[in-house]
Amino acid sequence: MPEVLKEKEQKKLSAKDFASDQDIRWCPGCGDYSILKQVQSVMPELGIPKEDIVFVSGIGCSSRFPYYMNTYGMHSIHGRATAIASGLKASRPDLSVWIITGDGDSLAIGGNHFIHLLRRNFNVNVLLFNNQIYGLTKGQYSPTSELGKKTKSTPAGSLDHPFNPLALSLGADATFIARSIDREPKHLKEILLRAERHQGTSLVEIYQNCNIFNDGAFSTFTDKTNKKENSVYLEHGKPLVFGAELDKGIILDGFHAKIVSLKDDNVSIDDLWVHDETDRNKANILVRFFEDNATDADARPRPFGIFYQEERGTYEDSLSQQLEQEVELKGAPDLNKLLAGANTWKK
Amino acid sequence: MTLEKENTQVKNVLDKVTILYAGDSGDGIQLIGNQFTNNTALYGNDLSTFPDFPAEIRAPLGTLAGVSGFQINFGNSSIFTPGDLCDVLVAMNAASLKKNLSRLKKRGTIIVNTAGFDKKNLRLAGIDPADNPLTNSSLEGFKVHEIDITKMTRENLKESSLGSKERDRCKNMFVLGFIYWIYNRSLDSTIDFLERKFKGKQEVLQANLKVLKSGYHFADTSETFSNRFEVKPAEMQPGKYRNIVGNQATALGLIAAAHRSDMNLFYGGYPITPASDILHELAKHKNFGIKTFQAEDEIAGVCSAIGASFGGDLATTASSGPGIALKGEAIGLAVMMELPLVLVNVQRGGPSTGLPTKTEQSDLLQAMYGRNGEAPMPVIAAQSPSDCFEMAYEACRIAIEHMTPVFLLTDGYIANGAEPWKFPSAEALKPIVLKVKDARAEEDAPYLPYKRNEDLVREWAVPGTAGAEHRLGGLEKDKETGNVSYDPENHQEMVKIRAAKVNRIAKHIPKQELDSGTTSSKLLILGWGSTYGSIKTAAKELQSEGVDVAHAQIRYIHPFPENLGEILSNFDKVIIPELNDGQLIKLIRDRYLIDAKGLNKIKGLPFRAQEIKEEVLNHLK
Ligand SMILES: Cc1ncc(C[n+]2csc(CCOP(=O)(O)OP(=O)(O)O)c2C)c(N)n1
Ligand code: SF4
Ligand SMILES: [Mg+2]
C-alpha cells in the first residue's frame, strides 16, 4: 500500500461534505436527483472517511453520478464499472466501493461482468438505476423494458422478453439482493445502509423514473391512489401485508404465493408468509413477483426491500488469505532467488 | 552419473549443432526438447530454441496436423537463432519426417522410430504404404538411423506394472538418452527433473529412468554412431547464467519492477495462446504478493487492471491479437485518465483467430493506432527471450514514471523460445521513481489532479489520500482540474499535451545504437523486436564474407530514440525485415521520409538468416 495511506483522524461529516462542486446535469424532475440526495445523506452515517470511498460508474445518465460526489470516483466506459471495481477492490480491500450503473450499462453491454461480479462476491455495493430505458442515448428500449415497448428504435414494439434483474442476480448467486425506488427516500436510505453493512456484493435495484423518455414507468408503485395495492414492503420476520388499508396478505401454499384478504374470516395475520431474508427458496419465489401490475388483474404486488441475504466469504478476503498462505508455503519473497531460478551456472 | 566416462570412443568436436525433435503431439517432444535445452545450458553452450506445436491440443494422431517440433541450435560461440536448417532430425513417425525433411541440411542425420512408419502411420501421413521413405530411395544422401524405439521401450518395461499406454509414453526418454550419449552429456539434470516430476509415483519414475538409461546405453553399445560429438562450452561474458523462456522472462520483469518500485503487482487477464504462460508464471509466485485475477474476458482483464491501477497497484495485463482488440476501448480510457498500465501483446498470426500457435509481428500498428480518437501511448518491443525481462521492466518503469499505459510487444517466437540469460541481481536493477501524492489539508486550494511536471506527467493521487479526492473518467477533462470540459480550445490543447507527454519519454530511454557495422556501411538492416537474432546472424555472416552492412534493432518504437533519424541519415539503403506485410516501414517512412525497402515474411515462421542475406545481396548488386 502506498506510503500516503496513514492513520486518519475521523471528523464528523454531513451530507454537504459529500457533494462535489460540479453542476448537476440531469433533466429537471429526473429520479436520479432523489437517489443522489439519499446517497449523500447516508454517507456520513457510514462512518467512513470520504477519502476511503470510491464511486465507479459506467456510461449512461445515471453513470454521471460520481462527478457529483466529493469522494474518489471514476466515470469509466460503458458496461465495465463492475470489472473496474473488481480490480480496485482486489487491490484495495480497505476502500468502500460503490458501483453506479444503469439497466443498459449493467444488463446489456455489461451483462457478462455483472453476473461474474455477483458470483465472486467482492464486498462492493451495486446501485442499479433501472429506468427501463436508455436515457443518455435518448430513449431506445433496454433489456428491462417491457415486451412490446414502443421507442425510437422499436416503433412497432420491442420483441424481446425483458430481464428480471433480481431473478438474474439470484441466479448468479448474489449474496444480497434488494429493491427500492427513487420516490421512497426513507426506504431507499435504509436499504443503502444495509447494503453497505453487508459483507459481499450488495445488489440494489432502484426503480428510477426517466421523466423524459419513459415517464411513469413505475407509477403503479408511486401514485398515491394505487401504490399500496401494487407494492409490498418486505421486512425480515414480518408477515407480507399490503393494501391501502393493510387489509391484504400473502400466504404460501406449497410453492404458490396467493393473495388473501385479511377481511376474510378464515384468514388471520398469523397465517401469512413471514419474510425470511435468509431463505433462498422463498427468495426465488419473491423475485418472481414480476407481473405487469398496470395491466394484469391477477398480478401480485411488487416487493420492495431485501429479498435475500447470505454470508459467504468475499473474493478479496480469500485472495488475501491465499497470499498469506503462499508466503507460509514458499517463504518470504526473495527476488534474487527468483531471478536465479532452479539451475544456474557460472561462466 | 558417471556413464559418459566409461566410454572410450573418439569424439568429434563441432562448433555448433542444430537438432530438430519432431513427432506426434502426444509423443512428448516438447518435454525432451526442454530437457535437452536445460542440459545444454548447464553444459555451458550458448543456445536458442524454437518450439513449434499444432494449434489443436489433440490433433488427430499420426497426421501432419498433429506434428509437434522442437528445434535447438547450440554452439561454442554466440548463438542468436534456433538455426535455419538442422543437422539432426529426430522423427518419431512418418508425418513428422514428411513435414520436416525440407528443414534438414544436405547429408544431415535422421534418427527415426521405425514403429512410426507402419502401414497405419504412413496412411495417416498421407504416404502410400508402397512408398515408404525408409525403403524407397528418397532418403538417399542423408545418414539414416533406424531404431524401433517403441519396441525397445516395451522390451525395457516388460516387467513394469504400468498400463501399455503409460509404458509407450516413456519412449521419448529413449530418444533423449540416445541423444545425450551422442553429445557426450550427463543424464543428471533429467534424472533430477524426473525425480521431482514423478515424486510419489515410483512406478512411473522408475520406468522413465530405465528407458532413459537404456537409450543412453543403446547408443553406446549398438555402434549406431561410431563417434560421439562434442560441442565445447561457449565463451560468454563472465557471470552467472540460467536458461530462460520468453514468457517467463516477461513475468519476472513485471515482478522485478513491482519489487523495485515497492508496489503490489496486479495482473488481470484471460487465457489465450501464446500469452497464457505469463499468467501461469505469475500465479506461481503469489508469495510475492502478486494478485493474479483470471477475469471473465479480456475486457474485464484490462478493466480490472485499470481499477487496480486507480487503487495504486502496478497493474498489468497480457494477451494476444484477438484479446488486445477487445481491450481497445479500455486502453483508451487509461490513456485519457493517464494512469499507469502495462499491456503485453504476445503477437501471433492474424487477422481474427489467425494462426494461434504461429509467430507474427503484425500487431504493431494496432498497438500504435488501434484506439478511437487521438490516443497515443508508448510502444516498446523485446528482441529475444531474455530481453523480455528487460523490456517488461522498462514497460513498468515508463508506465509508472510517465503515468501512461504502455504496450510491450513480444511474439510467439521469443515468448516460447529459450536462451541462456545472464540474469541481473535485484540490486543492479534500474531504480523506478514512484511519486504518489501525500495527504493534503482540505482547506488548501482545490486539488488539481491534472497539473503536470516538466515532462507533462500528472500527479498520482490514490484513493485513501485525504484532501485529494477527485474524479477521473473518459470524458475530456479540463487541463488542470480534470473536471469534464467540452471547451474546444481545451480539447485541442489536451490532445496535443497527451501526444507531447508521450513524445517526451524519448528523453528517458536509451539512444539507438548500431548492433554491428558502422554508419559508413553501405546498407542498414533495420529490424524491430524478435527478428533480432536472425538479422544479427545474417549481418555477421555477411560481414565475415566481406559485405559491408550495418544492423540496428529498434526496441523503443513509440517514441523512437531521439537519435534514430540521425543514424538513418547515414545510409543510402535501408532494408526493414518484418514478419508482417510492412508495418514498421510505414512508421519509419512517415517519420523520417526515407525510401526504406521492406522484406516481409508472413508465413507464421521466423526469418531464416539466409533469407535476409539473400535480400541484402540483391540490394547491393
Ligand atoms: C461502447 C459504447 N456503446 C454505446 C454507447 C452509447 N451509450 C451510452 S449510454 C447508453 C445506454 C445507457 O442506458 P442505461 O445504462 O440504462 O443508462 P441511463 O442513461 O438510462 O441511466 C448507450 C447505448 C457508449 N457510450 N459506449
Ligand atoms: S434522460 Fe431521463 S434518465 Fe436521463 S437525465 Fe433525463 S430524465 Fe434522467
Ligand atoms: Mg436506463
PDB file of C-alpha atoms and ligand atoms in Angstrom, chain A residues 25-32 61-62 131 133 135-136 208-213, ligand 2:
ATOM      1  CA  ARG A  25     -26.702  17.959 -15.423  1.00  0.00           C
ATOM      2  CA  TRP A  26     -29.665  15.650 -15.150  1.00  0.00           C
ATOM      3  CA  CYS A  27     -33.023  16.753 -16.590  1.00  0.00           C
ATOM      4  CA  PRO A  28     -35.194  18.557 -14.075  1.00  0.00           C
ATOM      5  CA  GLY A  29     -37.502  16.044 -12.467  1.00  0.00           C
ATOM      6  CA  CYS A  30     -35.249  13.056 -13.131  1.00  0.00           C
ATOM      7  CA  GLY A  31     -35.375  10.337 -10.474  1.00  0.00           C
ATOM      8  CA  ASP A  32     -31.573  10.409 -10.288  1.00  0.00           C
ATOM      9  CA  CYS A  61     -27.292   9.319 -17.428  1.00  0.00           C
ATOM     10  CA  SER A  62     -27.057   7.534 -14.109  1.00  0.00           C
ATOM     11  CA  ASN A 131     -35.446   3.259 -15.638  1.00  0.00           C
ATOM     12  CA  ILE A 133     -34.883   2.778 -20.977  1.00  0.00           C
ATOM     13  CA  GLY A 135     -31.712   7.640 -21.181  1.00  0.00           C
ATOM     14  CA  LEU A 136     -28.417   9.053 -22.363  1.00  0.00           C
ATOM     15  CA  GLN A 208     -35.829   5.347 -11.264  1.00  0.00           C
ATOM     16  CA  ASN A 209     -38.175   7.478 -13.258  1.00  0.00           C
ATOM     17  CA  CYS A 210     -36.862   8.897 -16.526  1.00  0.00           C
ATOM     18  CA  ASN A 211     -39.399  11.652 -16.938  1.00  0.00           C
ATOM     19  CA  ILE A 212     -38.181  12.432 -20.444  1.00  0.00           C
ATOM     20  CA  PHE A 213     -38.136   9.101 -22.222  1.00  0.00           C
TER      21      PHE A 213
HETATM   22  S1  SF4 C   2     -32.920  11.484 -19.944  1.00  0.00           S
HETATM   23 FE1  SF4 C   2     -34.109  10.526 -18.367  1.00  0.00          FE
HETATM   24  S2  SF4 C   2     -32.648   9.437 -17.113  1.00  0.00           S
HETATM   25 FE2  SF4 C   2     -31.510  10.888 -18.343  1.00  0.00          FE
HETATM   26  S3  SF4 C   2     -31.315  12.684 -17.040  1.00  0.00           S
HETATM   27 FE3  SF4 C   2     -33.097  12.984 -18.321  1.00  0.00          FE
HETATM   28  S4  SF4 C   2     -34.749  12.195 -17.112  1.00  0.00           S
HETATM   29 FE4  SF4 C   2     -32.922  11.436 -16.189  1.00  0.00          FE
END
